Amino acid sequence: MLLGFVILYWIVSVLIGLVAAMWVKNTSDFAVAGRSMPMVVVTATVFATWFGSETVLGIPATFLKEGLHGVVADPFGSSLCLVLVGLFFAMPLYRRKLLTIGDYFRERYNRPVEVVLSLCIVVSYLGWVGAQMKALGLVFNVVSDGQITQTVGMLIGAASILIYTLFGGMVSVAITDLVQMVVIVAGMLYIGAEVSGQVGGVQAVIDHASAAGKLDFWPRANVIEILGFFAAWITMMLGSIPQQDVFQRVMSSKTARIAGAASVLGGVLYFIFAFVPIFLAYSATLVDPALVQRLLGTDPQLILPSFIIAHAPIAAQILFFGALLSAIKSCASATLLAPSVTFAENILKPLFPGISDRRFLRLMQAVVLGFTVIVLIYAMNTEASIFKMVENAYKVTLVSAFVPLTAGLYWKRASSAGGMAAMFGGLFTWLWMEAFAAGGPVPPQLAGLLASIAGMVIGSYWPRRRGHPSTHSGHPGAGHPAGHGASHAASHPDGHSGAQAAAQPHDGRAH
């Protein structure tokens, strides 16, 4: 019965995505839903994209092993990321009317920065999307009682998600996310109430976890632990900001105000509901400690689904797995679309000058298909946990893209030389540390971030030959002679000159 309901829900959700695909007419619809989504839809898609497999399977498993201290990256860092995006990044980026975040790097710096950072963003999605595919295989394996292998489950899940993402793009993703948010919230609340009755209430679980030391959050007072804690926190809090999926939700909003408010609200909702799976997983230690102990030594990600199947009524099982599949589907569809759009727009499109909008749409769809195949191969051949796959994904963008994005918006002196130095300095330092000093006192991604900041400052202050500015033309406060766009600098704190905004909002490209 459980498998039947899961299959039925899966089919219905795919059909909803295909119906929504009828509204896709051009690349703007496919990439950013025509910049027309209202507050409730944008909030839903922000929440549903973040509430993925790592939230339901990865975070609870990590909490059971390491306590609250172990989940500082997610949900603490990831939810704060969305709040920071809403407060400081959403509105200035929205006003630029761009298709991808790579377009911003080209407009603010130059083509080489655009290419390298776009590739970094695309590569960073391998871990995140791979985690969703791995989770799909796990879910199908559990609900079929082993009749469907994890590999076959991954293939089934990827194929069905690909169908509506391929044709509907951001429109289908947004509409299905709205439906899936309702299922996630309803399912988590219902399951929470069911399990709470078995363990004597929420407070009983909190007291037990506190007595076991699971609610200790802050690191011990030594430098190595503090640095490790801080690095884990900022990896998702800051590394998630320069990501295409976040940018797409901002740009799909109807207004700049909606873009900012929906991001903040989505982050708050995510932080609240991310603790429901943690509560459920810890409740399992009170109801069935033998099951928890056995799975902790083999695959902790199976603790929560195994507990629900063994101890929850069939209605609760259906709602739980419906919510879990909703979480995975919404996250997977978004993270398939985001890197594909970035690669098509920022890497491939310049190779086809004059390409029509219709042919470019087909090119985007072909990239979605290709990226899905690559992610499946990666997911089938990695042994990393879902939580680690997601956490590691953001190290790439933390060390390469966060500083150029933030400095470009809020530091007028940031130049193309600074952007290049920040990008390469962060990447090379991080990679060197990972290869030769990964076990040292300074986490590699923290060293990479510090090198990126230093590169931006040094590169932007580096003396430039007169008459040979190294920055993108027409950009105020970025090394141009006085009078070249400087009159607009004060009125545009995000660094985008009024002349650019009026004359070239799309850098001459047909979106």
PDB file of N, CA, C and O in Angstrom, residues 392-431:
ATOM      1  N   ASN A 392      30.122  19.891   1.230  1.00  0.00           N
ATOM      2  CA  ASN A 392      31.332  20.076   0.416  1.00  0.00           C
ATOM      3  C   ASN A 392      31.068  20.852  -0.864  1.00  0.00           C
ATOM      4  O   ASN A 392      31.972  21.483  -1.414  1.00  0.00           O
ATOM      5  N   ALA A 393      29.831  20.813  -1.358  1.00  0.00           N
ATOM      6  CA  ALA A 393      29.502  21.492  -2.612  1.00  0.00           C
ATOM      7  C   ALA A 393      29.753  22.989  -2.534  1.00  0.00           C
ATOM      8  O   ALA A 393      30.125  23.622  -3.525  1.00  0.00           O
ATOM      9  N   TYR A 394      29.569  23.563  -1.347  1.00  0.00           N
ATOM     10  CA  TYR A 394      29.641  25.020  -1.229  1.00  0.00           C
ATOM     11  C   TYR A 394      31.038  25.541  -0.952  1.00  0.00           C
ATOM     12  O   TYR A 394      31.244  26.760  -0.935  1.00  0.00           O
ATOM     13  N   LYS A 395      31.994  24.661  -0.719  1.00  0.00           N
ATOM     14  CA  LYS A 395      33.363  25.132  -0.519  1.00  0.00           C
ATOM     15  C   LYS A 395      33.893  25.799  -1.779  1.00  0.00           C
ATOM     16  O   LYS A 395      34.632  26.787  -1.707  1.00  0.00           O
ATOM     17  N   VAL A 396      33.508  25.281  -2.928  1.00  0.00           N
ATOM     18  CA  VAL A 396      33.995  25.824  -4.213  1.00  0.00           C
ATOM     19  C   VAL A 396      33.570  27.275  -4.372  1.00  0.00           C
ATOM     20  O   VAL A 396      34.386  28.155  -4.668  1.00  0.00           O
ATOM     21  N   THR A 397      32.291  27.555  -4.169  1.00  0.00           N
ATOM     22  CA  THR A 397      31.797  28.923  -4.373  1.00  0.00           C
ATOM     23  C   THR A 397      32.187  29.845  -3.220  1.00  0.00           C
ATOM     24  O   THR A 397      32.301  31.055  -3.416  1.00  0.00           O
ATOM     25  N   LEU A 398      32.389  29.282  -2.021  1.00  0.00           N
ATOM     26  CA  LEU A 398      32.840  30.111  -0.900  1.00  0.00           C
ATOM     27  C   LEU A 398      34.184  30.735  -1.205  1.00  0.00           C
ATOM     28  O   LEU A 398      34.380  31.941  -1.006  1.00  0.00           O
ATOM     29  N   VAL A 399      35.129  29.941  -1.706  1.00  0.00           N
ATOM     30  CA  VAL A 399      36.497  30.438  -1.907  1.00  0.00           C
ATOM     31  C   VAL A 399      36.667  31.180  -3.228  1.00  0.00           C
ATOM     32  O   VAL A 399      37.635  31.921  -3.390  1.00  0.00           O
ATOM     33  N   SER A 400      35.754  31.011  -4.162  1.00  0.00           N
ATOM     34  CA  SER A 400      35.950  31.624  -5.479  1.00  0.00           C
ATOM     35  C   SER A 400      34.998  32.768  -5.782  1.00  0.00           C
ATOM     36  O   SER A 400      35.408  33.796  -6.331  1.00  0.00           O
ATOM     37  N   ALA A 401      33.721  32.633  -5.440  1.00  0.00           N
ATOM     38  CA  ALA A 401      32.706  33.562  -5.942  1.00  0.00           C
ATOM     39  C   ALA A 401      32.129  34.513  -4.904  1.00  0.00           C
ATOM     40  O   ALA A 401      31.605  35.573  -5.270  1.00  0.00           O
ATOM     41  N   PHE A 402      32.174  34.165  -3.618  1.00  0.00           N
ATOM     42  CA  PHE A 402      31.519  35.016  -2.617  1.00  0.00           C
ATOM     43  C   PHE A 402      32.131  36.407  -2.554  1.00  0.00           C
ATOM     44  O   PHE A 402      31.419  37.414  -2.541  1.00  0.00           O
ATOM     45  N   VAL A 403      33.456  36.483  -2.497  1.00  0.00           N
ATOM     46  CA  VAL A 403      34.112  37.792  -2.377  1.00  0.00           C
ATOM     47  C   VAL A 403      33.894  38.658  -3.622  1.00  0.00           C
ATOM     48  O   VAL A 403      33.541  39.834  -3.506  1.00  0.00           O
ATOM     49  N   PRO A 404      34.095  38.126  -4.854  1.00  0.00           N
ATOM     50  CA  PRO A 404      33.802  38.957  -6.031  1.00  0.00           C
ATOM     51  C   PRO A 404      32.359  39.456  -6.090  1.00  0.00           C
ATOM     52  O   PRO A 404      32.110  40.587  -6.505  1.00  0.00           O
ATOM     53  N   LEU A 405      31.393  38.626  -5.666  1.00  0.00           N
ATOM     54  CA  LEU A 405      30.001  39.056  -5.675  1.00  0.00           C
ATOM     55  C   LEU A 405      29.771  40.176  -4.672  1.00  0.00           C
ATOM     56  O   LEU A 405      29.213  41.233  -5.002  1.00  0.00           O
ATOM     57  N   THR A 406      30.209  39.977  -3.430  1.00  0.00           N
ATOM     58  CA  THR A 406      29.953  40.958  -2.372  1.00  0.00           C
ATOM     59  C   THR A 406      30.708  42.256  -2.607  1.00  0.00           C
ATOM     60  O   THR A 406      30.148  43.349  -2.488  1.00  0.00           O
ATOM     61  N   ALA A 407      31.981  42.152  -2.955  1.00  0.00           N
ATOM     62  CA  ALA A 407      32.768  43.350  -3.212  1.00  0.00           C
ATOM     63  C   ALA A 407      32.231  44.102  -4.424  1.00  0.00           C
ATOM     64  O   ALA A 407      32.193  45.343  -4.440  1.00  0.00           O
ATOM     65  N   GLY A 408      31.793  43.361  -5.438  1.00  0.00           N
ATOM     66  CA  GLY A 408      31.249  44.014  -6.631  1.00  0.00           C
ATOM     67  C   GLY A 408      30.012  44.836  -6.333  1.00  0.00           C
ATOM     68  O   GLY A 408      29.785  45.896  -6.938  1.00  0.00           O
ATOM     69  N   LEU A 409      29.202  44.374  -5.396  1.00  0.00           N
ATOM     70  CA  LEU A 409      27.978  45.097  -5.051  1.00  0.00           C
ATOM     71  C   LEU A 409      28.220  46.250  -4.092  1.00  0.00           C
ATOM     72  O   LEU A 409      27.551  47.282  -4.168  1.00  0.00           O
ATOM     73  N   TYR A 410      29.180  46.084  -3.173  1.00  0.00           N
ATOM     74  CA  TYR A 410      29.281  47.034  -2.062  1.00  0.00           C
ATOM     75  C   TYR A 410      30.626  47.751  -1.943  1.00  0.00           C
ATOM     76  O   TYR A 410      30.813  48.538  -1.024  1.00  0.00           O
ATOM     77  N   TRP A 411      31.573  47.491  -2.831  1.00  0.00           N
ATOM     78  CA  TRP A 411      32.842  48.202  -2.782  1.00  0.00           C
ATOM     79  C   TRP A 411      33.128  48.772  -4.164  1.00  0.00           C
ATOM     80  O   TRP A 411      33.441  48.048  -5.093  1.00  0.00           O
ATOM     81  N   LYS A 412      33.018  50.084  -4.297  1.00  0.00           N
ATOM     82  CA  LYS A 412      33.137  50.716  -5.601  1.00  0.00           C
ATOM     83  C   LYS A 412      34.522  50.538  -6.233  1.00  0.00           C
ATOM     84  O   LYS A 412      34.654  50.559  -7.451  1.00  0.00           O
ATOM     85  N   ARG A 413      35.523  50.359  -5.396  1.00  0.00           N
ATOM     86  CA  ARG A 413      36.884  50.240  -5.944  1.00  0.00           C
ATOM     87  C   ARG A 413      37.147  48.851  -6.532  1.00  0.00           C
ATOM     88  O   ARG A 413      38.127  48.670  -7.272  1.00  0.00           O
ATOM     89  N   ALA A 414      36.321  47.863  -6.218  1.00  0.00           N
ATOM     90  CA  ALA A 414      36.550  46.503  -6.713  1.00  0.00           C
ATOM     91  C   ALA A 414      36.729  46.516  -8.229  1.00  0.00           C
ATOM     92  O   ALA A 414      35.879  47.023  -8.963  1.00  0.00           O
ATOM     93  N   SER A 415      37.825  45.944  -8.686  1.00  0.00           N
ATOM     94  CA  SER A 415      38.174  46.007 -10.108  1.00  0.00           C
ATOM     95  C   SER A 415      38.245  44.612 -10.706  1.00  0.00           C
ATOM     96  O   SER A 415      38.174  43.600 -10.012  1.00  0.00           O
ATOM     97  N   SER A 416      38.425  44.562 -12.007  1.00  0.00           N
ATOM     98  CA  SER A 416      38.584  43.280 -12.679  1.00  0.00           C
ATOM     99  C   SER A 416      39.840  42.565 -12.196  1.00  0.00           C
ATOM    100  O   SER A 416      39.844  41.337 -12.015  1.00  0.00           O
ATOM    101  N   ALA A 417      40.912  43.337 -11.957  1.00  0.00           N
ATOM    102  CA  ALA A 417      42.139  42.736 -11.424  1.00  0.00           C
ATOM    103  C   ALA A 417      41.880  42.150 -10.043  1.00  0.00           C
ATOM    104  O   ALA A 417      42.353  41.058  -9.711  1.00  0.00           O
ATOM    105  N   GLY A 418      41.113  42.873  -9.229  1.00  0.00           N
ATOM    106  CA  GLY A 418      40.753  42.378  -7.908  1.00  0.00           C
ATOM    107  C   GLY A 418      39.887  41.138  -7.986  1.00  0.00           C
ATOM    108  O   GLY A 418      40.056  40.187  -7.214  1.00  0.00           O
ATOM    109  N   GLY A 419      38.932  41.138  -8.929  1.00  0.00           N
ATOM    110  CA  GLY A 419      38.071  39.972  -9.110  1.00  0.00           C
ATOM    111  C   GLY A 419      38.863  38.739  -9.509  1.00  0.00           C
ATOM    112  O   GLY A 419      38.640  37.637  -8.994  1.00  0.00           O
ATOM    113  N   MET A 420      39.823  38.913 -10.426  1.00  0.00           N
ATOM    114  CA  MET A 420      40.661  37.791 -10.867  1.00  0.00           C
ATOM    115  C   MET A 420      41.534  37.283  -9.722  1.00  0.00           C
ATOM    116  O   MET A 420      41.671  36.076  -9.498  1.00  0.00           O
ATOM    117  N   ALA A 421      42.122  38.223  -8.959  1.00  0.00           N
ATOM    118  CA  ALA A 421      43.005  37.834  -7.858  1.00  0.00           C
ATOM    119  C   ALA A 421      42.217  37.128  -6.756  1.00  0.00           C
ATOM    120  O   ALA A 421      42.693  36.150  -6.167  1.00  0.00           O
ATOM    121  N   ALA A 422      41.010  37.624  -6.475  1.00  0.00           N
ATOM    122  CA  ALA A 422      40.178  36.994  -5.451  1.00  0.00           C
ATOM    123  C   ALA A 422      39.782  35.584  -5.869  1.00  0.00           C
ATOM    124  O   ALA A 422      39.829  34.642  -5.063  1.00  0.00           O
ATOM    125  N   MET A 423      39.413  35.446  -7.106  1.00  0.00           N
ATOM    126  CA  MET A 423      38.949  34.163  -7.640  1.00  0.00           C
ATOM    127  C   MET A 423      40.075  33.123  -7.645  1.00  0.00           C
ATOM    128  O   MET A 423      39.933  32.033  -7.064  1.00  0.00           O
ATOM    129  N   PHE A 424      41.188  33.445  -8.262  1.00  0.00           N
ATOM    130  CA  PHE A 424      42.283  32.479  -8.372  1.00  0.00           C
ATOM    131  C   PHE A 424      43.014  32.292  -7.043  1.00  0.00           C
ATOM    132  O   PHE A 424      43.440  31.176  -6.716  1.00  0.00           O
ATOM    133  N   GLY A 425      43.169  33.376  -6.294  1.00  0.00           N
ATOM    134  CA  GLY A 425      43.826  33.260  -4.994  1.00  0.00           C
ATOM    135  C   GLY A 425      43.059  32.337  -4.061  1.00  0.00           C
ATOM    136  O   GLY A 425      43.644  31.481  -3.382  1.00  0.00           O
ATOM    137  N   GLY A 426      41.738  32.493  -4.015  1.00  0.00           N
ATOM    138  CA  GLY A 426      40.914  31.638  -3.166  1.00  0.00           C
ATOM    139  C   GLY A 426      40.946  30.191  -3.611  1.00  0.00           C
ATOM    140  O   GLY A 426      41.097  29.274  -2.795  1.00  0.00           O
ATOM    141  N   LEU A 427      40.807  29.967  -4.913  1.00  0.00           N
ATOM    142  CA  LEU A 427      40.787  28.596  -5.434  1.00  0.00           C
ATOM    143  C   LEU A 427      42.119  27.882  -5.216  1.00  0.00           C
ATOM    144  O   LEU A 427      42.155  26.744  -4.726  1.00  0.00           O
ATOM    145  N   PHE A 428      43.219  28.523  -5.572  1.00  0.00           N
ATOM    146  CA  PHE A 428      44.526  27.874  -5.462  1.00  0.00           C
ATOM    147  C   PHE A 428      44.892  27.598  -4.006  1.00  0.00           C
ATOM    148  O   PHE A 428      45.441  26.546  -3.676  1.00  0.00           O
ATOM    149  N   THR A 429      44.588  28.560  -3.127  1.00  0.00           N
ATOM    150  CA  THR A 429      44.889  28.360  -1.706  1.00  0.00           C
ATOM    151  C   THR A 429      44.094  27.208  -1.139  1.00  0.00           C
ATOM    152  O   THR A 429      44.623  26.343  -0.419  1.00  0.00           O
ATOM    153  N   TRP A 430      42.811  27.157  -1.462  1.00  0.00           N
ATOM    154  CA  TRP A 430      41.932  26.080  -0.976  1.00  0.00           C
ATOM    155  C   TRP A 430      42.407  24.720  -1.492  1.00  0.00           C
ATOM    156  O   TRP A 430      42.529  23.760  -0.718  1.00  0.00           O
ATOM    157  N   LEU A 431      42.680  24.627  -2.785  1.00  0.00           N
ATOM    158  CA  LEU A 431      43.111  23.354  -3.364  1.00  0.00           C
ATOM    159  C   LEU A 431      44.452  22.903  -2.800  1.00  0.00           C
ATOM    160  O   LEU A 431      44.656  21.708  -2.524  1.00  0.00           O
TER     161      LEU A 431
END
